[in-house]
mmCIF file of C-alpha atoms in Angstrom:
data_model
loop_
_atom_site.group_PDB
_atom_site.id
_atom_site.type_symbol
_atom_site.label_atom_id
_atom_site.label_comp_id
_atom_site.label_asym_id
_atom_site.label_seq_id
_atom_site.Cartn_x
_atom_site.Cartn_y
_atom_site.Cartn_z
ATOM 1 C CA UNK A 1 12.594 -13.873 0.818
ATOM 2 C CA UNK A 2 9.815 -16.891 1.531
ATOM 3 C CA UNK A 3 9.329 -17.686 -1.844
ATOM 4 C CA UNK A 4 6.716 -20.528 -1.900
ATOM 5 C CA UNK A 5 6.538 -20.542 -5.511
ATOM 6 C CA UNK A 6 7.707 -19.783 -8.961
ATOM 7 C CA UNK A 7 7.816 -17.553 -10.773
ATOM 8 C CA UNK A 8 8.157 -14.991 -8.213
ATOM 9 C CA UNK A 9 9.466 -11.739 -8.672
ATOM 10 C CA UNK A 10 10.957 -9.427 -6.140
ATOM 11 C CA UNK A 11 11.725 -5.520 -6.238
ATOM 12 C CA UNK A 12 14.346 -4.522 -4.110
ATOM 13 C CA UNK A 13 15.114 -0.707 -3.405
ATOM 14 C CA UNK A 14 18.951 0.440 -3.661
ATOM 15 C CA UNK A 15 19.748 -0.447 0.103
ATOM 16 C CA UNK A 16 18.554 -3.459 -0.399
ATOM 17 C CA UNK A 17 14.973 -3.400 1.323
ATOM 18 C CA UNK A 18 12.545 -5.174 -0.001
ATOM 19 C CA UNK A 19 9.765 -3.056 -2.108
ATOM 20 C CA UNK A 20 7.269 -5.535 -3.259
ATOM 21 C CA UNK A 21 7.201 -9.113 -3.791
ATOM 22 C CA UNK A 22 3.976 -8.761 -5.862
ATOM 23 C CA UNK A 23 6.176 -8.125 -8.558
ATOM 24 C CA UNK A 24 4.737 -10.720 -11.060
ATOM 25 C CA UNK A 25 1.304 -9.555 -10.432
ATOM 26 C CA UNK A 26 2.120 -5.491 -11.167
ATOM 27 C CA UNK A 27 4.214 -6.874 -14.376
ATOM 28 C CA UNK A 28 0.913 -8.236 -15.779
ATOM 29 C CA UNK A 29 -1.416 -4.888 -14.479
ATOM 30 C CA UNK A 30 1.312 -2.516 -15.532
ATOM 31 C CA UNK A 31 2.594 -3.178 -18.118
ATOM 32 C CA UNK A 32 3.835 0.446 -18.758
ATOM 33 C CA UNK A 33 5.597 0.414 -15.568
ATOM 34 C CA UNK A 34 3.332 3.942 -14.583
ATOM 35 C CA UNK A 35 3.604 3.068 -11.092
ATOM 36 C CA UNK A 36 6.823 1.188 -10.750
ATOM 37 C CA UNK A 37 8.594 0.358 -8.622
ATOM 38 C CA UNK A 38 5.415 -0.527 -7.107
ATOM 39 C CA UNK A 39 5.383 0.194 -3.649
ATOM 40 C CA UNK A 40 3.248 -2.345 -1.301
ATOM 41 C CA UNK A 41 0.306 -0.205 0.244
ATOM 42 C CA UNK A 42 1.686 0.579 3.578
ATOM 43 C CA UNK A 43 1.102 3.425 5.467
ATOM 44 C CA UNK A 44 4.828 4.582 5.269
ATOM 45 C CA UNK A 45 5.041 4.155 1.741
ATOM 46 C CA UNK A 46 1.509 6.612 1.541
ATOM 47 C CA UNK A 47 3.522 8.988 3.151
ATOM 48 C CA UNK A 48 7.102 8.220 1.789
ATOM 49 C CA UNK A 49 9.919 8.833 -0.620
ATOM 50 C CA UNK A 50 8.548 5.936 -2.509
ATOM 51 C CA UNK A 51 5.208 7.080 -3.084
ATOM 52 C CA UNK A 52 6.018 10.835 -3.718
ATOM 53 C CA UNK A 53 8.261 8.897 -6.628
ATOM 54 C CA UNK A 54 5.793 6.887 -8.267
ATOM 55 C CA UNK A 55 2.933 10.259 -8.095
ATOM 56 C CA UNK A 56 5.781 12.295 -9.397
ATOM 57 C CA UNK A 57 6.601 9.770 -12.702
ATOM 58 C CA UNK A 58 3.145 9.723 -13.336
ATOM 59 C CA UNK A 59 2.482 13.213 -13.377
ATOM 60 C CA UNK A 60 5.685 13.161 -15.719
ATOM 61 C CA UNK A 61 4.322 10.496 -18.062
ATOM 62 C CA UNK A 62 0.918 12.763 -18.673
ATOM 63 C CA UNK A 63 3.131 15.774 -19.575
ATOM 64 C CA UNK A 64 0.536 17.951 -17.783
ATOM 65 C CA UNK A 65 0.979 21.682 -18.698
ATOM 66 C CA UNK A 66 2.687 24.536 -16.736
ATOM 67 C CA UNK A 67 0.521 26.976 -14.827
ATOM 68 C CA UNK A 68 2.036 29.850 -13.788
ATOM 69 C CA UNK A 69 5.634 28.436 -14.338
ATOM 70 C CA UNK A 70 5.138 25.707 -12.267
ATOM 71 C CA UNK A 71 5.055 21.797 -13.347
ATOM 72 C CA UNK A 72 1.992 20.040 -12.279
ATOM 73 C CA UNK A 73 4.686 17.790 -10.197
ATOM 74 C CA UNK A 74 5.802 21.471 -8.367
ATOM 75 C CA UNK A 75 2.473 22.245 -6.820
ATOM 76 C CA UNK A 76 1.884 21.285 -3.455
ATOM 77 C CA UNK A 77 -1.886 19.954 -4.413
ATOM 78 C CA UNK A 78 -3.020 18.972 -7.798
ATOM 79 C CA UNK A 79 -6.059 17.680 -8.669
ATOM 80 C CA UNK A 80 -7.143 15.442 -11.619
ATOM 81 C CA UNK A 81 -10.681 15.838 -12.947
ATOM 82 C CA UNK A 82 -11.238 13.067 -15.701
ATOM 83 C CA UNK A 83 -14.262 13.414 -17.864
ATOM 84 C CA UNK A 84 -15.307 14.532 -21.195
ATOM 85 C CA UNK A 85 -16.683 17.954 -22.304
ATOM 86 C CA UNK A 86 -20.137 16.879 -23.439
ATOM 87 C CA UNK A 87 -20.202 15.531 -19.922
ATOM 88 C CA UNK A 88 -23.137 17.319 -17.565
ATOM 89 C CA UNK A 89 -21.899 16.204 -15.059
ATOM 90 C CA UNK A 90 -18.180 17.014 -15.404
ATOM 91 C CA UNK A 91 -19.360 20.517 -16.785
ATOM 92 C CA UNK A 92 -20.907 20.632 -12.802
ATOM 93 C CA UNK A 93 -18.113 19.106 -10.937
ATOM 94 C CA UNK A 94 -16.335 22.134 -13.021
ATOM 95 C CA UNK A 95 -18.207 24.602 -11.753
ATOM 96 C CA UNK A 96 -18.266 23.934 -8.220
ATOM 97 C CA UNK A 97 -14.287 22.821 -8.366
ATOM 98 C CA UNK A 98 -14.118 27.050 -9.132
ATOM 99 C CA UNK A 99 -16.702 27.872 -6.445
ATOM 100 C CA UNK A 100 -14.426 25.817 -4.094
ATOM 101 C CA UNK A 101 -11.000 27.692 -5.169
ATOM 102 C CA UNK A 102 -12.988 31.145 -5.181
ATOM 103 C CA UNK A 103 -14.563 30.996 -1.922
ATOM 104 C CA UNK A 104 -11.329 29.619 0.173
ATOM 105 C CA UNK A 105 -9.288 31.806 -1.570
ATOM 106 C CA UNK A 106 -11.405 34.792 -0.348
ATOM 107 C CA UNK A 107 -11.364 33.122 2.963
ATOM 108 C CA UNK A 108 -7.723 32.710 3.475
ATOM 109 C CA UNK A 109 -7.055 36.289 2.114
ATOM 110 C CA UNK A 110 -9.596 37.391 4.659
ATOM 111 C CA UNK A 111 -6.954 35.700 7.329
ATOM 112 C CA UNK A 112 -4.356 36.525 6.195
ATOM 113 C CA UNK A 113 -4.845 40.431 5.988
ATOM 114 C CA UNK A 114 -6.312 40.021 9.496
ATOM 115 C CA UNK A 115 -3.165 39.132 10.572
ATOM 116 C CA UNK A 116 -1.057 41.637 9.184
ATOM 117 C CA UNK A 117 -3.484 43.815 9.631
ATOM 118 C CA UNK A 118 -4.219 45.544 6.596
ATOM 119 C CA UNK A 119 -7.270 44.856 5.052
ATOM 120 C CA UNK A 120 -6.474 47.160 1.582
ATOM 121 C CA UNK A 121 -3.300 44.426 0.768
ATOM 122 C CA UNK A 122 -3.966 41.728 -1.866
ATOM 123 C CA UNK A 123 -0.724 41.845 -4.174
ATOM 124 C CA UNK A 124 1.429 40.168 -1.680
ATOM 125 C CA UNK A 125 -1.211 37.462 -0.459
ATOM 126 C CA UNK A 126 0.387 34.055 -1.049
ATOM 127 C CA UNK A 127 -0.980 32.487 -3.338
ATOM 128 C CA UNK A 128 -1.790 28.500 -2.623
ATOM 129 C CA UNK A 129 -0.054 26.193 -4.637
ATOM 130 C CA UNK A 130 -3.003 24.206 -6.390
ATOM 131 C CA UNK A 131 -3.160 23.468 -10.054
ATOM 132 C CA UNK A 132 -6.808 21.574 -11.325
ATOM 133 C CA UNK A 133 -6.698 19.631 -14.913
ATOM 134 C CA UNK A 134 -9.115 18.521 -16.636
ATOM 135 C CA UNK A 135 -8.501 15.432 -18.367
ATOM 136 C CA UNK A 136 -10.406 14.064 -21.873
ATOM 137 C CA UNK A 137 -10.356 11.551 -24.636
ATOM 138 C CA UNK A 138 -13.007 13.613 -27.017
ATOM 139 C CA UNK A 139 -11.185 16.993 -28.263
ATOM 140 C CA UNK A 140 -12.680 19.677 -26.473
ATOM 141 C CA UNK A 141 -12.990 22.508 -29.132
ATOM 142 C CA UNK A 142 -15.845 21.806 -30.487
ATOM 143 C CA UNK A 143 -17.809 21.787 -27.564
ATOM 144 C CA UNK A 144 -16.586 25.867 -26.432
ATOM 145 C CA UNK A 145 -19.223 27.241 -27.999
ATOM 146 C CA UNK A 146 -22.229 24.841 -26.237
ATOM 147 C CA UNK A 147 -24.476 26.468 -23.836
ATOM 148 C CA UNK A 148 -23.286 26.238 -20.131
ATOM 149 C CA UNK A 149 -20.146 24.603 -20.995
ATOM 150 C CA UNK A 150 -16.810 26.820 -19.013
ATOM 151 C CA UNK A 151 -13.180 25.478 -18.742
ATOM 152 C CA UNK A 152 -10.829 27.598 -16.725
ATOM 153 C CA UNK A 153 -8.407 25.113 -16.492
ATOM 154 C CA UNK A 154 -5.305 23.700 -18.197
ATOM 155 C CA UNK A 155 -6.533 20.485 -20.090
ATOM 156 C CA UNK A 156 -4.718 17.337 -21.147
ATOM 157 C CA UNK A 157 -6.285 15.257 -24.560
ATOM 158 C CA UNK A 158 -5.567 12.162 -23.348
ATOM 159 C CA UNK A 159 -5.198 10.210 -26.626
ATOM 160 C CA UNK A 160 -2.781 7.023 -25.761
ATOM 161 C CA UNK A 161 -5.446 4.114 -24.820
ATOM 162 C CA UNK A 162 -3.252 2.053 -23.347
ATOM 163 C CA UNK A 163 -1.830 5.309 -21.002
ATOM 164 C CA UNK A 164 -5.483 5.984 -20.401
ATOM 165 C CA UNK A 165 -6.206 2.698 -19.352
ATOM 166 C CA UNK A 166 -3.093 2.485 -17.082
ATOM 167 C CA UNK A 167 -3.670 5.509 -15.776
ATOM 168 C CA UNK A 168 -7.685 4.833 -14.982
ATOM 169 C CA UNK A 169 -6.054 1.636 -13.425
ATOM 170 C CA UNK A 170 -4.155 3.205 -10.960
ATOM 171 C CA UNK A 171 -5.911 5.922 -9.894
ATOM 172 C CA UNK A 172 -9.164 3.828 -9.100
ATOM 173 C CA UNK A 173 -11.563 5.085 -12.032
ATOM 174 C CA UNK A 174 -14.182 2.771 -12.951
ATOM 175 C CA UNK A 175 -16.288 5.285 -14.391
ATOM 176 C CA UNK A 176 -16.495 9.109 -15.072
ATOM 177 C CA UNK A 177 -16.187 11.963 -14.137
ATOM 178 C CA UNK A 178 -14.011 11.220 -11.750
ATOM 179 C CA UNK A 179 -11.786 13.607 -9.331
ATOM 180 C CA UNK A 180 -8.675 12.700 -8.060
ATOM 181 C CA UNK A 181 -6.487 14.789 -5.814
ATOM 182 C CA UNK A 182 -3.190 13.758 -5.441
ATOM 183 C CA UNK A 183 0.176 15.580 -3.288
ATOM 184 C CA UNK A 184 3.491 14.900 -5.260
ATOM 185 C CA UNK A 185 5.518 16.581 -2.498
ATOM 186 C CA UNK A 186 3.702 14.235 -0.256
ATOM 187 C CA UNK A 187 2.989 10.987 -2.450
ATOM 188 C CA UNK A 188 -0.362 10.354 -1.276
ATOM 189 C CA UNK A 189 -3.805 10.535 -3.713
ATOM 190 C CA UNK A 190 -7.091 10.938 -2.731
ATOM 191 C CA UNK A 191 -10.084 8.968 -4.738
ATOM 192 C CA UNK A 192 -12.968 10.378 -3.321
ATOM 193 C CA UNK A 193 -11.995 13.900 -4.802
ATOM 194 C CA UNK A 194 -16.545 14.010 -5.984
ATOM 195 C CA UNK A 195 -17.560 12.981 -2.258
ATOM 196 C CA UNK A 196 -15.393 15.625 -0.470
ATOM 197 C CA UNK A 197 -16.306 18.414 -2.964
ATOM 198 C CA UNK A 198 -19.941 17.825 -2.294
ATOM 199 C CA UNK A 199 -19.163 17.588 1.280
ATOM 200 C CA UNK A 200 -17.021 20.710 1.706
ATOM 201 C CA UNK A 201 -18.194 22.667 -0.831
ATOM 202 C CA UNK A 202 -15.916 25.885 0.562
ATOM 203 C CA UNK A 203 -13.044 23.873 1.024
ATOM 204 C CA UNK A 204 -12.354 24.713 4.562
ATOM 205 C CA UNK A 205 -10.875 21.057 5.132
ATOM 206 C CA UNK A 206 -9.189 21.196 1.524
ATOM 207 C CA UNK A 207 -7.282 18.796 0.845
ATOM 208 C CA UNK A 208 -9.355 16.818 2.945
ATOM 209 C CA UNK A 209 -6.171 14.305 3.563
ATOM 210 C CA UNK A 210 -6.536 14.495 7.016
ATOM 211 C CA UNK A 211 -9.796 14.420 7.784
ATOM 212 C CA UNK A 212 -9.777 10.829 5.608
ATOM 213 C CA UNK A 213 -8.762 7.394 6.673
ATOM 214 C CA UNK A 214 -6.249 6.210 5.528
ATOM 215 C CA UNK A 215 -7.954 3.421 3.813
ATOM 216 C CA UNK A 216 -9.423 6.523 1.556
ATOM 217 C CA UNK A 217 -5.844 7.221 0.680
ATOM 218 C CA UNK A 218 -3.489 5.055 -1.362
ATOM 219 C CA UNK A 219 -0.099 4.425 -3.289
ATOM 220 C CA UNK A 220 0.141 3.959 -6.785
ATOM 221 C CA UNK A 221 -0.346 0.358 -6.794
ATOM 222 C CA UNK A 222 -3.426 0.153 -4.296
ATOM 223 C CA UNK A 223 -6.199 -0.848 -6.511
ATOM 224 C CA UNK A 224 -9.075 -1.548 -3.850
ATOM 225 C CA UNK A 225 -11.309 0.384 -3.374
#
């Protein structure tokens, strides 16, 4: 294993493949173990079994609701707007989050009656698989009734400090609001969720993961930006 020093620890997967030997290092940044078992940043673990695991535990440990029946860990996209509802600017990045789901859901109902050919169907469009959150340490109630202020989506009072600060941690927040798109069939997340939005404002490259490097991209335990 090339240990140079002590203490050192090392993660090993079941078949006996080394996972990390940073293990010391994400003992003392996670202590919560959100992201264990703390893949290295790799481009196979972006794309892996490892890193769909650690997305999917998270999304577990933040008990996100259901929307339409569906776990936040069972849709294909799900994306993670944390902020707080006397926010401005999260009240914005709320509004044009439903501009973006309107206007490419329009546009791939468009195609897809095109190509079946019947332009009167909409009951049996497929629906896309994308569930939004918004995520908040201030309860939201008593802001409903402020002018300008809309919330059409599932939200999560995020009370646990220590789960918020874990969880700010390893997604990359430093400040808010903050978007975050993240693929738990895939394992990948996507900082830059505020950047793309203003970019692609449609979202005709939504998700936007391949149109990203992959240095844009990370694993649960990639904390550079």
């Amino acid at each position: 294993f090339e240990v140079n020093e002590v203490p050192q620890l090392i993660i090993l997967d079941p078949n006996g493949m080394v996972v990390t030997t940073e293990g010391v290092r994400h003992v003392e940044e996670d202590q919560m173990a959100l992201a264990f078992p703390w893949c290295d940043p790799i481009i196979d673990t972006i794309w892996g079994q490892k890193g769909q695991g650690q997305l999917r535990h998270i999304l577990e440990q933040l008990d996100l609701p259901s929307i339409n029946g569906m776990d936040a860990g069972d849709h294909d996209v799900v994306g993670l707007l944390f902020g707080e509802p006397w926010c401005p600017e999260a009240n914005e990045i709320v509004k044009r989050i439903s501009y973006l789901r309107e206007s490419r859901r329009q546009r791939l109902l468009f195609q897809w009656q095109a190509e079946n050919g019947d332009f009167e169907n909409t009951k049996d469009f497929p629906e896309e698989h994308v569930a939004f959150y918004f995520i908040h340490a201030d309860p939201i109630d008593k802001y409903r009734d402020f002018p300008g202020f809309e919330m059409p989506f599932p939200t999560l009072y995020l009370t646990d400090p220590e789960l918020r600060e874990a969880l700010y941690n390893y997604m990359g927040i430093e400040d808010i609001p903050a978007l975050v798109i993240a693929a738990p069939d895939e394992g990948w997340v996507l900082r830059d969720g505020q950047g793309w939005l203003k970019r692609d404002p449609t979202g005709i490259l939504f998700p936007w993961k391949h149109h990203v490097t992959t240095n844009d991209l990370m694993t649960m335990d990639d904390d550079e930006d």
